[in-house]
mmCIF file of C-alpha atoms in Angstrom:
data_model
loop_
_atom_site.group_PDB
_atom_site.id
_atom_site.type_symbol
_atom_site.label_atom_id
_atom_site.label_comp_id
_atom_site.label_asym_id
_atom_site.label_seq_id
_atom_site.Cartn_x
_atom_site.Cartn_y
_atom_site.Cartn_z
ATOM 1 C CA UNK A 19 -11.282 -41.470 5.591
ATOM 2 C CA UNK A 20 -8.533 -42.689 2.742
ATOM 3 C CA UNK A 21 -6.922 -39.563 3.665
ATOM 4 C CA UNK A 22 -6.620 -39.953 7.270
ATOM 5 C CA UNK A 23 -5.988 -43.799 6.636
ATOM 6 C CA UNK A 24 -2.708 -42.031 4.798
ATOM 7 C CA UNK A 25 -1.099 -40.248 7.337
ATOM 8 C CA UNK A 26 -1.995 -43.069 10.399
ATOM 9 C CA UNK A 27 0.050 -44.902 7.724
ATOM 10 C CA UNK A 28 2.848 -42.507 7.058
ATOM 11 C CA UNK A 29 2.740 -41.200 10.789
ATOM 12 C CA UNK A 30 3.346 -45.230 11.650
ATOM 13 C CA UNK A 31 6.117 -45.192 9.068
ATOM 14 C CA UNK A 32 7.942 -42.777 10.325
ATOM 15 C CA UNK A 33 7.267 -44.023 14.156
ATOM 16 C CA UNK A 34 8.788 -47.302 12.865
ATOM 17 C CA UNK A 35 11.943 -45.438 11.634
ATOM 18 C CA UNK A 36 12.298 -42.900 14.407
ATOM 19 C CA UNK A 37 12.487 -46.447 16.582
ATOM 20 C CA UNK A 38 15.494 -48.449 13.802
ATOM 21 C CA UNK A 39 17.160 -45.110 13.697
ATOM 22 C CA UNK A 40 17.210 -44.565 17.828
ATOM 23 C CA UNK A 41 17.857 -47.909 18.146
ATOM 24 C CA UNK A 42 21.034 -49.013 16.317
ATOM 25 C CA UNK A 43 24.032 -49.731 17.276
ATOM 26 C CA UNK A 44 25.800 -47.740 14.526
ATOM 27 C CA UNK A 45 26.100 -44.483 14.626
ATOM 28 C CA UNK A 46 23.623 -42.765 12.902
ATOM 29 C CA UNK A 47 24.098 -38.948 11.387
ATOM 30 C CA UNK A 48 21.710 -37.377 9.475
ATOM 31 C CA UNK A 49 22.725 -34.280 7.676
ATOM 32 C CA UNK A 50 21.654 -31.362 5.250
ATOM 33 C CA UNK A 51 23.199 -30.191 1.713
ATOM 34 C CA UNK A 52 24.497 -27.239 4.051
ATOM 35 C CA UNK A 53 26.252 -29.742 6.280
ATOM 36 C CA UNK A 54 24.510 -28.794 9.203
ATOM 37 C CA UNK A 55 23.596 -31.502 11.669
ATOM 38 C CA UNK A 56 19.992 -32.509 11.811
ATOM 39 C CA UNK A 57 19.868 -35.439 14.008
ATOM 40 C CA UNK A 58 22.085 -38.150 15.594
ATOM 41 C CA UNK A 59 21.172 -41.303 17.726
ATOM 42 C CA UNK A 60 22.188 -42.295 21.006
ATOM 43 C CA UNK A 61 24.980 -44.351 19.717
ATOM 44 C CA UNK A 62 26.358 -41.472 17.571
ATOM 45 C CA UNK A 63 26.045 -39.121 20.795
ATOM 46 C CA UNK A 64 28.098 -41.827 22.754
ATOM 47 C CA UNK A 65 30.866 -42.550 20.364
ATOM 48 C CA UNK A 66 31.175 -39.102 19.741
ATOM 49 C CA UNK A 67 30.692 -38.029 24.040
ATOM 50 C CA UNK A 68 28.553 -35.171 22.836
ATOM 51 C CA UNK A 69 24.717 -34.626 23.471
ATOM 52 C CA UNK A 70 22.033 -34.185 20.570
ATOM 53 C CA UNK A 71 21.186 -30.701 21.971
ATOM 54 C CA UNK A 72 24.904 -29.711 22.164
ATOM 55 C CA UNK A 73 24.828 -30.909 17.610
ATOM 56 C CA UNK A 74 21.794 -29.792 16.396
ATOM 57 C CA UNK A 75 21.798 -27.199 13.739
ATOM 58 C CA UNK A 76 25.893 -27.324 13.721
ATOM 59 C CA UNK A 77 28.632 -28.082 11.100
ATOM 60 C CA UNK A 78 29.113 -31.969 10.551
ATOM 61 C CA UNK A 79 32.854 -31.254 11.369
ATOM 62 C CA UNK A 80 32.102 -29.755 14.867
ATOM 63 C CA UNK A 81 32.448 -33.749 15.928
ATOM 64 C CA UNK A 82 35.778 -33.535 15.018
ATOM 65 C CA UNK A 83 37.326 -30.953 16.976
ATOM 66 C CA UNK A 84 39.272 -32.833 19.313
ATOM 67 C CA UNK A 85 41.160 -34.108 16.021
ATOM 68 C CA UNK A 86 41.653 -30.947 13.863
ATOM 69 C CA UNK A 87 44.431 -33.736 11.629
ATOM 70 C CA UNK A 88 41.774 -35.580 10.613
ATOM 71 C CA UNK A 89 39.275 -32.849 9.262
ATOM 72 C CA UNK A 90 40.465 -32.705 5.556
ATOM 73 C CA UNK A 91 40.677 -36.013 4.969
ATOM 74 C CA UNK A 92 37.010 -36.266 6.634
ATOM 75 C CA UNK A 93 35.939 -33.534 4.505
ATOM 76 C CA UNK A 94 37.350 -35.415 1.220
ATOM 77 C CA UNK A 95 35.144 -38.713 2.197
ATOM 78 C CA UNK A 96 31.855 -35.982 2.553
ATOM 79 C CA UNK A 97 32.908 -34.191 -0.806
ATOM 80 C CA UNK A 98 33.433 -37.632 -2.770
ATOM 81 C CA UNK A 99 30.081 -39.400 -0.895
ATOM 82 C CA UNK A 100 28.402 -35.815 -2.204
ATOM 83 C CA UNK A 101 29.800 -36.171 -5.532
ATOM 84 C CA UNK A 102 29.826 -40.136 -6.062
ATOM 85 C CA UNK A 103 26.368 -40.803 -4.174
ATOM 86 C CA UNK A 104 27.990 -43.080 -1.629
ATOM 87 C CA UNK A 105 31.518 -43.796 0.018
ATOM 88 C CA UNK A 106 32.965 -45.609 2.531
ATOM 89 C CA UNK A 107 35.997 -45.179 4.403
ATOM 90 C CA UNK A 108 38.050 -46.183 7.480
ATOM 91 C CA UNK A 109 39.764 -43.605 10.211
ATOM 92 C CA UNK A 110 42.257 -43.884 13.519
ATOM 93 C CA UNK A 111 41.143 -41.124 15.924
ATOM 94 C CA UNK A 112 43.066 -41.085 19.115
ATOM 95 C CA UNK A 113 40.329 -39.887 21.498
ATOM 96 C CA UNK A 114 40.325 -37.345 24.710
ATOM 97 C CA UNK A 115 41.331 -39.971 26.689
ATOM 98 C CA UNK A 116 43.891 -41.087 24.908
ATOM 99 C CA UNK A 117 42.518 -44.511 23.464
ATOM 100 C CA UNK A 118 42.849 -45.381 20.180
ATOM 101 C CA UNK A 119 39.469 -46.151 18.151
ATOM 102 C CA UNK A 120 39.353 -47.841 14.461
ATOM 103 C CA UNK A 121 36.110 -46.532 12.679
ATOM 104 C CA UNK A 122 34.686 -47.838 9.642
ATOM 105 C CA UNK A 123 32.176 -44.967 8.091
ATOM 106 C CA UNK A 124 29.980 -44.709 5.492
ATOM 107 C CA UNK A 125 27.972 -41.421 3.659
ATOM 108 C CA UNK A 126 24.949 -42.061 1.411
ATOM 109 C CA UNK A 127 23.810 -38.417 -0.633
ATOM 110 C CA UNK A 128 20.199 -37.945 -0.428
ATOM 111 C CA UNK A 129 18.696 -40.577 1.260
ATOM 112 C CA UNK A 130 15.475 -38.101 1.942
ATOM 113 C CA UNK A 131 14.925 -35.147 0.041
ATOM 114 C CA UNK A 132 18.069 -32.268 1.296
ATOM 115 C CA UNK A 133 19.272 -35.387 3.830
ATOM 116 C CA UNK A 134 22.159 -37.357 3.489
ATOM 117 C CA UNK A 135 23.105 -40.302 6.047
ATOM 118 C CA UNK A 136 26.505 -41.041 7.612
ATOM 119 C CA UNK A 137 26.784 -44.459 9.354
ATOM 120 C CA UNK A 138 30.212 -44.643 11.945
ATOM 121 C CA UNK A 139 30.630 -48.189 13.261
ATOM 122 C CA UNK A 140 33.386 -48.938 16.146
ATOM 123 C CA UNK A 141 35.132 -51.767 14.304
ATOM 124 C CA UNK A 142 38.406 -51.503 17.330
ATOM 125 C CA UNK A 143 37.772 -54.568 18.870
ATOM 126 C CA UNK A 144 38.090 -55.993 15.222
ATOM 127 C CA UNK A 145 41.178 -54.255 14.568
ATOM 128 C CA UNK A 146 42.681 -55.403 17.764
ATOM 129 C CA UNK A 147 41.577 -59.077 17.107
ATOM 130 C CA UNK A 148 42.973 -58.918 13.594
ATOM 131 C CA UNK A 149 46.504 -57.618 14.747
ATOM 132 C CA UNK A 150 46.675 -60.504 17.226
ATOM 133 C CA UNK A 151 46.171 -62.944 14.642
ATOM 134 C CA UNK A 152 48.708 -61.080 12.818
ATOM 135 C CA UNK A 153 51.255 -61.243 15.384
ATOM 136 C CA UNK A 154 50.367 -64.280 15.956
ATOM 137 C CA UNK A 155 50.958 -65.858 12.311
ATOM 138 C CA UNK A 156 54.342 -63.888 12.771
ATOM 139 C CA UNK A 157 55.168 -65.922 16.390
ATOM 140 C CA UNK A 158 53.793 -69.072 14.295
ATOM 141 C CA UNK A 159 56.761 -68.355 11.339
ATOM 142 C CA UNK A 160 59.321 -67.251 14.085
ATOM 143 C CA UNK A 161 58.478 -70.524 15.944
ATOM 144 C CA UNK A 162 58.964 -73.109 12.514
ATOM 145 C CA UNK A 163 62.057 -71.012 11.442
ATOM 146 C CA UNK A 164 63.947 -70.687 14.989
ATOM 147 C CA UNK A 165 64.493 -74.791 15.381
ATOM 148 C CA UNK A 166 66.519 -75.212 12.167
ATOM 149 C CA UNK A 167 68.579 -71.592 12.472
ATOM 150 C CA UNK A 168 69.424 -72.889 15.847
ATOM 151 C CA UNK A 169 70.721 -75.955 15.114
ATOM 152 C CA UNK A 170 72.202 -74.651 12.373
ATOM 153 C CA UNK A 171 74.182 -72.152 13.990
ATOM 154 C CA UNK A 172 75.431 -74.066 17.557
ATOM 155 C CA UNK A 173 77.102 -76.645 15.294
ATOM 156 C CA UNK A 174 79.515 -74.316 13.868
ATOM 157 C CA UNK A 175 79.351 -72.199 17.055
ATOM 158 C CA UNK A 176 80.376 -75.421 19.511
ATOM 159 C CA UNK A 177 83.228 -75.407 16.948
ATOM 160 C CA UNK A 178 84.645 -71.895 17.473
ATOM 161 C CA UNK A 179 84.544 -71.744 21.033
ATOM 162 C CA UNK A 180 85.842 -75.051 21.559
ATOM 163 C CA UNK A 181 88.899 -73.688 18.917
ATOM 164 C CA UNK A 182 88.964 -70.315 20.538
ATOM 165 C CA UNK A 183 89.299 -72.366 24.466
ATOM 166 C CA UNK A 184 92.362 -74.195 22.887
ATOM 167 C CA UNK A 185 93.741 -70.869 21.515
ATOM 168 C CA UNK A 186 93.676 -69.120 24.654
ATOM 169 C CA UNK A 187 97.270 -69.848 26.345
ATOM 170 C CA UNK A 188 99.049 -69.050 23.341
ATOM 171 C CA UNK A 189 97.766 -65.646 22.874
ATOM 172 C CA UNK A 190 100.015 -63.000 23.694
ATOM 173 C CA UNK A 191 98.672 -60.133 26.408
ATOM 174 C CA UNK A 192 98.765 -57.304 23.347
ATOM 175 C CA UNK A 193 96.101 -59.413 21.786
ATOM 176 C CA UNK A 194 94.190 -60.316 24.584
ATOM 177 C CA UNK A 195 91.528 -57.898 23.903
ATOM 178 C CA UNK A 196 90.884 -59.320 20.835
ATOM 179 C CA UNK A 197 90.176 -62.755 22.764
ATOM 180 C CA UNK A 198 87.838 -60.695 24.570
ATOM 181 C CA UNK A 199 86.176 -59.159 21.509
ATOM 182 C CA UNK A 200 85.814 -62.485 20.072
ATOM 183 C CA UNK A 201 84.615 -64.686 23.650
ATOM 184 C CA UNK A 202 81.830 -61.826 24.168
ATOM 185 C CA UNK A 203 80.575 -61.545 20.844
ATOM 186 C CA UNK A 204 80.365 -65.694 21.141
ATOM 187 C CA UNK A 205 78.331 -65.204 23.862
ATOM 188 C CA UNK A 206 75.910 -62.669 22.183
ATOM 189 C CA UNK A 207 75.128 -65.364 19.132
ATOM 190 C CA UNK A 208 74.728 -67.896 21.976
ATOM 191 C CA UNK A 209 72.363 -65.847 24.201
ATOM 192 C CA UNK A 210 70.389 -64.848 20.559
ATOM 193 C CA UNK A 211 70.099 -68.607 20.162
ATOM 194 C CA UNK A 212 68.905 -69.461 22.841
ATOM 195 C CA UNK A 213 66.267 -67.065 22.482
ATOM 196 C CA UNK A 214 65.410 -68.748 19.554
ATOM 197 C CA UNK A 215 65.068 -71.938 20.959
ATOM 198 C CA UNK A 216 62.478 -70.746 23.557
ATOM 199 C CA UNK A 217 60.288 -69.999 21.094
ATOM 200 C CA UNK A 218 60.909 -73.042 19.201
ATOM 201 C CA UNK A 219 60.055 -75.917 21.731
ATOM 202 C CA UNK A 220 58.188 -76.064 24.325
ATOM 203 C CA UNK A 221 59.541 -75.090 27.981
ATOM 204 C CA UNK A 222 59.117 -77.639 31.064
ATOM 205 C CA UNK A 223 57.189 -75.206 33.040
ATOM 206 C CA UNK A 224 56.485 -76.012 36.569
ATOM 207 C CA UNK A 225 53.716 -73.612 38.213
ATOM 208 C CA UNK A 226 53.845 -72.851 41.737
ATOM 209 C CA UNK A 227 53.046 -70.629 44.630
ATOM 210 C CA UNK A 228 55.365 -67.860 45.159
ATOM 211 C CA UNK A 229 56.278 -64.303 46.301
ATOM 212 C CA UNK A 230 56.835 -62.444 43.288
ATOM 213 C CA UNK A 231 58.232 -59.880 45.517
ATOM 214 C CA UNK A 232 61.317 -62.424 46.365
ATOM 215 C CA UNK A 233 61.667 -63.074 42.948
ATOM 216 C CA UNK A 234 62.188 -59.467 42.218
ATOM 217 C CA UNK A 235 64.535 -59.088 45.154
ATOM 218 C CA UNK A 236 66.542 -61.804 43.521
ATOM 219 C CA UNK A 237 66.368 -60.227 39.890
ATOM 220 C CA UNK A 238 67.810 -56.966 41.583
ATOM 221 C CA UNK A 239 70.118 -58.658 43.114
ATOM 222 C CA UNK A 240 71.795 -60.231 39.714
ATOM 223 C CA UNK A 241 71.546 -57.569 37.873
ATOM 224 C CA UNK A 242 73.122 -54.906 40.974
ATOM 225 C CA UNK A 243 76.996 -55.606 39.326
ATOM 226 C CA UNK A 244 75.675 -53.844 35.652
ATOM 227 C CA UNK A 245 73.878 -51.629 37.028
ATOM 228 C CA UNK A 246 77.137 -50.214 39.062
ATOM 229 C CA UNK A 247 78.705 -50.050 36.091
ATOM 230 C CA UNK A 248 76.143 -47.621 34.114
ATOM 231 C CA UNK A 249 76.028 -45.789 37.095
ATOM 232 C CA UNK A 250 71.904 -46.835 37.503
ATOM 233 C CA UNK A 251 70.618 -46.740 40.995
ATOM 234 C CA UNK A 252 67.301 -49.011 42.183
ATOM 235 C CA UNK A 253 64.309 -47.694 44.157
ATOM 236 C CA UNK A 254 62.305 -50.388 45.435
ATOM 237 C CA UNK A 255 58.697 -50.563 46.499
ATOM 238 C CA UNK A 256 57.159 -53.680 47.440
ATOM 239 C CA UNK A 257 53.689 -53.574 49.264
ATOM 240 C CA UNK A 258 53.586 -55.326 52.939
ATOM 241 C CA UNK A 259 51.692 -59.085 52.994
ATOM 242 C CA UNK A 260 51.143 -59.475 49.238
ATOM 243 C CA UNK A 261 49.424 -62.620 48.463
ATOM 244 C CA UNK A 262 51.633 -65.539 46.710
ATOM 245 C CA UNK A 263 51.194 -65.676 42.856
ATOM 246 C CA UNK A 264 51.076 -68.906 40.959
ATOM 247 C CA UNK A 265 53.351 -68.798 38.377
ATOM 248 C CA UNK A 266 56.737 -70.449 36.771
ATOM 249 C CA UNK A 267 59.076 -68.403 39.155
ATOM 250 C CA UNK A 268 62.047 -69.083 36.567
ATOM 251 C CA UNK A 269 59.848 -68.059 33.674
ATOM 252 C CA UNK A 270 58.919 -64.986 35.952
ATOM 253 C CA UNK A 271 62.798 -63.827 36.797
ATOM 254 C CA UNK A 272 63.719 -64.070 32.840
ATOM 255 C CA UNK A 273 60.802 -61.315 32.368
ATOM 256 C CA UNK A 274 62.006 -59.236 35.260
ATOM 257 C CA UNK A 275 65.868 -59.634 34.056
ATOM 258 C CA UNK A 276 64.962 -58.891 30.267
ATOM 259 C CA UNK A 277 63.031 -55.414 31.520
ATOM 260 C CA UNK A 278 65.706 -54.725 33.834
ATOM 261 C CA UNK A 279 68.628 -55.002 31.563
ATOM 262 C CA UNK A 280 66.516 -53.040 29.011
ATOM 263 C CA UNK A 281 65.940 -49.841 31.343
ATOM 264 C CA UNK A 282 69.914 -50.052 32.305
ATOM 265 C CA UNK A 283 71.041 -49.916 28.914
ATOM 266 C CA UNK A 284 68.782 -47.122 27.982
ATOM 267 C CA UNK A 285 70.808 -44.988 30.274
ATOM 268 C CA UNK A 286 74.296 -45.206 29.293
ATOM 269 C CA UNK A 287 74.904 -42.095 31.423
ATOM 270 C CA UNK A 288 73.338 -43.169 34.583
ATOM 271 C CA UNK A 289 69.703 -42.590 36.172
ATOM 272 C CA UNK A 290 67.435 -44.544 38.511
ATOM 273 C CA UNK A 291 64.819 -47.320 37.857
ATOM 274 C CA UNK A 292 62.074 -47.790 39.943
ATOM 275 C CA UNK A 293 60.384 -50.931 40.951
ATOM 276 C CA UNK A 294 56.460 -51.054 42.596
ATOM 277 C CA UNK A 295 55.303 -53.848 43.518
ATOM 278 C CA UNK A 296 51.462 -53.711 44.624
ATOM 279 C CA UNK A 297 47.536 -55.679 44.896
ATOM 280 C CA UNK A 298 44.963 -53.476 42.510
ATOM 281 C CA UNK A 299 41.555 -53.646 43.264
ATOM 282 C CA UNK A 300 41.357 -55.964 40.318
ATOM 283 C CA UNK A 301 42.565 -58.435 42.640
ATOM 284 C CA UNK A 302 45.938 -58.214 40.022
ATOM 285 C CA UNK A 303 49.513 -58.209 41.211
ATOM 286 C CA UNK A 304 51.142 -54.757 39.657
ATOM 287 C CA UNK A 305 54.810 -54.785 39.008
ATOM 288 C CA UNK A 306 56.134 -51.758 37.550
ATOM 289 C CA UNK A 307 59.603 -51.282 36.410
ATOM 290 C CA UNK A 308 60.454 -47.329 35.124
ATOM 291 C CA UNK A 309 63.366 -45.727 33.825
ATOM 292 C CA UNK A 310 64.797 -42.527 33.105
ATOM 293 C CA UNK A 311 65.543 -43.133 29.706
ATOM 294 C CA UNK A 312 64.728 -40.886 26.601
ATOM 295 C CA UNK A 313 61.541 -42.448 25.895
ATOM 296 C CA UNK A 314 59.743 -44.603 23.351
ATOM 297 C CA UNK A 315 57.478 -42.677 20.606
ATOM 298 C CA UNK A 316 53.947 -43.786 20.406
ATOM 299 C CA UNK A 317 53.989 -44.965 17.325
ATOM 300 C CA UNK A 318 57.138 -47.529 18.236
ATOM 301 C CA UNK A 319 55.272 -48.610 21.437
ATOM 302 C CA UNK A 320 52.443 -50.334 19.809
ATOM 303 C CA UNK A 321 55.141 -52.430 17.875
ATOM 304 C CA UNK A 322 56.955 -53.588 21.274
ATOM 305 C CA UNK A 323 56.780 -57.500 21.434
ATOM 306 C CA UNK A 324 56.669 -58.037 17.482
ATOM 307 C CA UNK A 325 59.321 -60.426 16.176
ATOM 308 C CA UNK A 326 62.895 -58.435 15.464
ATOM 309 C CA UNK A 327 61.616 -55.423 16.535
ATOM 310 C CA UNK A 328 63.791 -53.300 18.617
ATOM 311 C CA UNK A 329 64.389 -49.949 19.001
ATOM 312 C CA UNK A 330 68.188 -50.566 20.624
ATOM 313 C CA UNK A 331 70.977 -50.477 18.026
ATOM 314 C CA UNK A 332 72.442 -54.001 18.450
ATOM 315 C CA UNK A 333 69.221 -55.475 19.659
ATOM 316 C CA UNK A 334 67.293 -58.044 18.182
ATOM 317 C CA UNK A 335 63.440 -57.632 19.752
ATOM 318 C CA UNK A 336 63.718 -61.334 20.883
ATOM 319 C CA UNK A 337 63.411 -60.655 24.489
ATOM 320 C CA UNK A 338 60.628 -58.564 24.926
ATOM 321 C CA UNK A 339 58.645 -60.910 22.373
ATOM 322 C CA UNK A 340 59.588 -63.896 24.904
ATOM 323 C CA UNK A 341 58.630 -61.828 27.551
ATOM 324 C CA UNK A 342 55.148 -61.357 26.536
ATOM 325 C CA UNK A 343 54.641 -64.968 25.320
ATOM 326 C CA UNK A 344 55.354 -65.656 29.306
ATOM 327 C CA UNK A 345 53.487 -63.167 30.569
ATOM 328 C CA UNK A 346 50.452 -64.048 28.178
ATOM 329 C CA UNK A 347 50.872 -67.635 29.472
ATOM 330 C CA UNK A 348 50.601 -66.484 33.374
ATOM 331 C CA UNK A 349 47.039 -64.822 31.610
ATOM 332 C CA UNK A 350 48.560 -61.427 32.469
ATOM 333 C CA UNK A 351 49.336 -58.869 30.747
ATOM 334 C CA UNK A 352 52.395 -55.901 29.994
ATOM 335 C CA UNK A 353 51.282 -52.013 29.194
ATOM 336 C CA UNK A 354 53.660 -49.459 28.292
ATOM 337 C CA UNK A 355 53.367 -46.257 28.936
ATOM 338 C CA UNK A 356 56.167 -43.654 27.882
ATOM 339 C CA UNK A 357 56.649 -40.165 27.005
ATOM 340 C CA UNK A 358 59.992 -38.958 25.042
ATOM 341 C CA UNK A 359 62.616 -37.334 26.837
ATOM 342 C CA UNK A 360 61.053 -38.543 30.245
ATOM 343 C CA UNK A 361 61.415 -42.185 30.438
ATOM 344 C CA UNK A 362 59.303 -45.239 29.994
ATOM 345 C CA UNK A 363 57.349 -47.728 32.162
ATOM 346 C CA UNK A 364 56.424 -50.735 32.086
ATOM 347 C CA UNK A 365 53.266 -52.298 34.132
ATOM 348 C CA UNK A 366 53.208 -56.259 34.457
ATOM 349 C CA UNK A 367 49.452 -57.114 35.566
ATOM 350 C CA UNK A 368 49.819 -60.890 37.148
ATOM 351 C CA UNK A 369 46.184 -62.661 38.264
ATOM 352 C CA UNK A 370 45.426 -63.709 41.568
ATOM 353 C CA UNK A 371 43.965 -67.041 40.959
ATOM 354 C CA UNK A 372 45.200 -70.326 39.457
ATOM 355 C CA UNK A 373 43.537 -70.929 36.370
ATOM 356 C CA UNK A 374 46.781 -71.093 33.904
ATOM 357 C CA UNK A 375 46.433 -71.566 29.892
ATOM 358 C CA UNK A 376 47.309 -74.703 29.000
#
C-alpha cells in the first residue's frame, strides 16, 4: 500500500509538471549531456515554427538553421551554462519571414539527472517599447535644445541677409556667383531652423476632411521644376473614389514634399519615382512613394527618423524625424522597405476614421 501510495504520488508529480511545462508561455527545451533534444512545449514549437516530432532525438542547434551566424555564439552560451551551471543571455535572430525577434534565454545544467533546461522568452515587444522611449527621450532633448539654437541663430542670421540685400547692387557680375553661394547657403541655415522650430513649439494644426489624393497632386506639382532638373520622371497611381482623410492637409503636403525631395536627390543621374495611392482592407489609406535610388542598408533603415540621422552627405535627418512626428500624430504610420542597388520605398499608412491624438 505505502508503495503504491508512492508512485500515485510521484505519477501525480510528474502529471503536475508535464501540465507547468506544456503550459508556459516560455519556451521550454529540455535537453541531454549529448545535446540531443528530448522535449519542447508548444510555445518552444511555435517560436521556433517547428513540430515536437520534427525535434525529438536531434541536435539542440538543429533550431538554428535558418541562422547558421548565430550558432557559435549559441554554442558558447550552452558550453558556459554546461560549465558554469547556469547562464543567461540575449540574441537578435532575423526570422524566415524576415521579422526581427529579441530573445532573452536562459540554460540551467542538470536540472534532472542527464537533463538540462533552456528557457527562450520573446522579450520584442519589450525591445520595441524600450527603443521608443529611447527615441523618444532623444525628441524630448531635441525639443528643449531647438528653441534657444533657433533664436540664437535667426538673430545673427536676420543680420546677414539684411547686410547681404544691401550689398547686392554693388556687386560686380564676376562675383555674382559668390552672391549666389552665399543667398543659398542662407537659405539652407534658414530652412534647418525652421526645422528646428517645429519641433520646438507647438504647430496650430487645423484637422479637416480632405482628398489626400489632391494633396499629392499638388505636392507633384511643386516639386515638377526639381525634378526636371535631375532628370526624375513621376508615375502616378491614385485609386478611383477614395474616401476623404481627416488630417492637417498642410502638415500632410510637408510629409509628401520632404519624401519627394528625398527620392529626387537620391538620383542625381535621373530615374523615376512612383506614387500609389490606394484603400487596404485595413480600412487604411496607402501612399507609397518609390525611387530608383541605390538603396538604404538594413541596418541604416531601422535608424530612419532618429534625431541628426541622415544618410545624405549635407543632410541633417531633421525632416524625416518631423515627418514621422506628423505622421504619428495623424495615428498612422511610415514603413520602409529597401534593398541596395534597387531603390527604396516608402509606405505612409493614414486611418480612416477621426479619432486624432491630442
Amino acid at each position: 500500500m505505502e508503495n503504491t501510495a508512492k508512485q500515485n504520488e510521484a505519477l501525480a508529480g510528474e502529471q503536475k509538471f508535464r501540465r507547468i511545462f506544456e503550459d508556459s508561455m516560455d519556451g521550454l527545451i529540455l535537453w541531454n549531456d549529448e545535446y540531443q533534444i528530448v522535449d519542447i512545449n508548444y510555445s518552444g514549437e511555435r517560436i521556433f515554427g517547428l513540430s515536437k516530432d520534427r525535434l525529438f532525438g536531434k541536435p539542440l542547434l538543429d533550431l538554428f538553421n535558418s541562422v547558421e551566424e548565430k550558432k557559435q555564439e549559441i554554442m558558447n552560451h550552452i558550453e558556459q551554462a554546461m560549465q558554469i551551471g547556469k547562464q543567461c543571455s540575449t540574441i537578435v535572430i532575423e526570422m524566415i519571414d524576415g521579422t526581427v525577434k529579441h530573445f532573452d534565454y536562459s540554460t540551467k545544467r542538470r536540472i534532472v539527472d542527464g537533463l538540462n533546461l533552456t528557457v527562450i522568452i520573446d522579450v520584442t515587444e519589450k525591445a520595441k517599447m524600450q527603443e521608443q522611449l529611447r527615441k523618444s527621450d532623444r525628441l524630448n532633448i531635441v525639443g528643449e535644445l531647438a528653441a534657444g539654437i533657433a533664436h540664437e541663430i535667426r538673430n545673427p542670421m536676420t543680420a546677414l541677409k539684411g547686410f547681404i540685400q544691401l550689398l547686392k547692387p554693388s556687386i560686380k557680375a564676376e562675383h555674382s556667383m559668390y552672391y549666389d553661394v552665399i543667398t543659398s547657403e542662407l537659405a539652407r541655415i534658414d530652412s534647418i531652423i525652421n526645422e528646428f522650430l517645429i519641433l520646438a513649439k507647438p504647430q496650430e494644426i487645423r484637422y479637416q476632411e480632405k482628398d489626400v489624393c489632391q494633396i499629392m497632386r499638388e505636392t507633384v506639382d511643386l516639386l515638377s521644376a526639381q525634378a526636371v532638373l535631375y532628370n526624375v520622371q513621376f508615375y502616378t497611381e491614385y485609386e478611383d473614389s477614395l474616401p476623404f482623410v481627416y488630417c492637417e492637409p498642410n502638415q500632410l503636403k510637408k510629409v509628401f514634399i520632404n519624401l519627394i525631395k528625398n527620392a529626387i536627390e537620391v538620383m542625381p543621374s535621373g530615374g523615376q519615382i512612383t506614387i500609389m495611392i490606394n484603400k487596404t482592407e485595413e480600412q487604411n489609406i496607402q501612399i507609397c512613394i518609390q525611387d530608383e535610388g541605390m538603396g538604404i542598408p538594413k541596418d541604416k533603415i531601422i535608424k530612419l527618423g532618429e534625431p541628426f540621422y541622415t544618410t545624405k552627405e549635407k543632410g541633417t535627418g531633421l525632416g524625416l524625424m518631423v515627418s514621422y512626428r506628423i505622421i504619428e500624430e495623424h495615428n498612422g504610420t511610415i514603413q520602409v522597405e529597401s534593398e541596395e542597388g534597387k531603390g527604396t520605398l516608402f509606405k505612409i499608412m493614414l486611418p480612416l476614421n477621426h479619432y486624432i491624438k491630442s
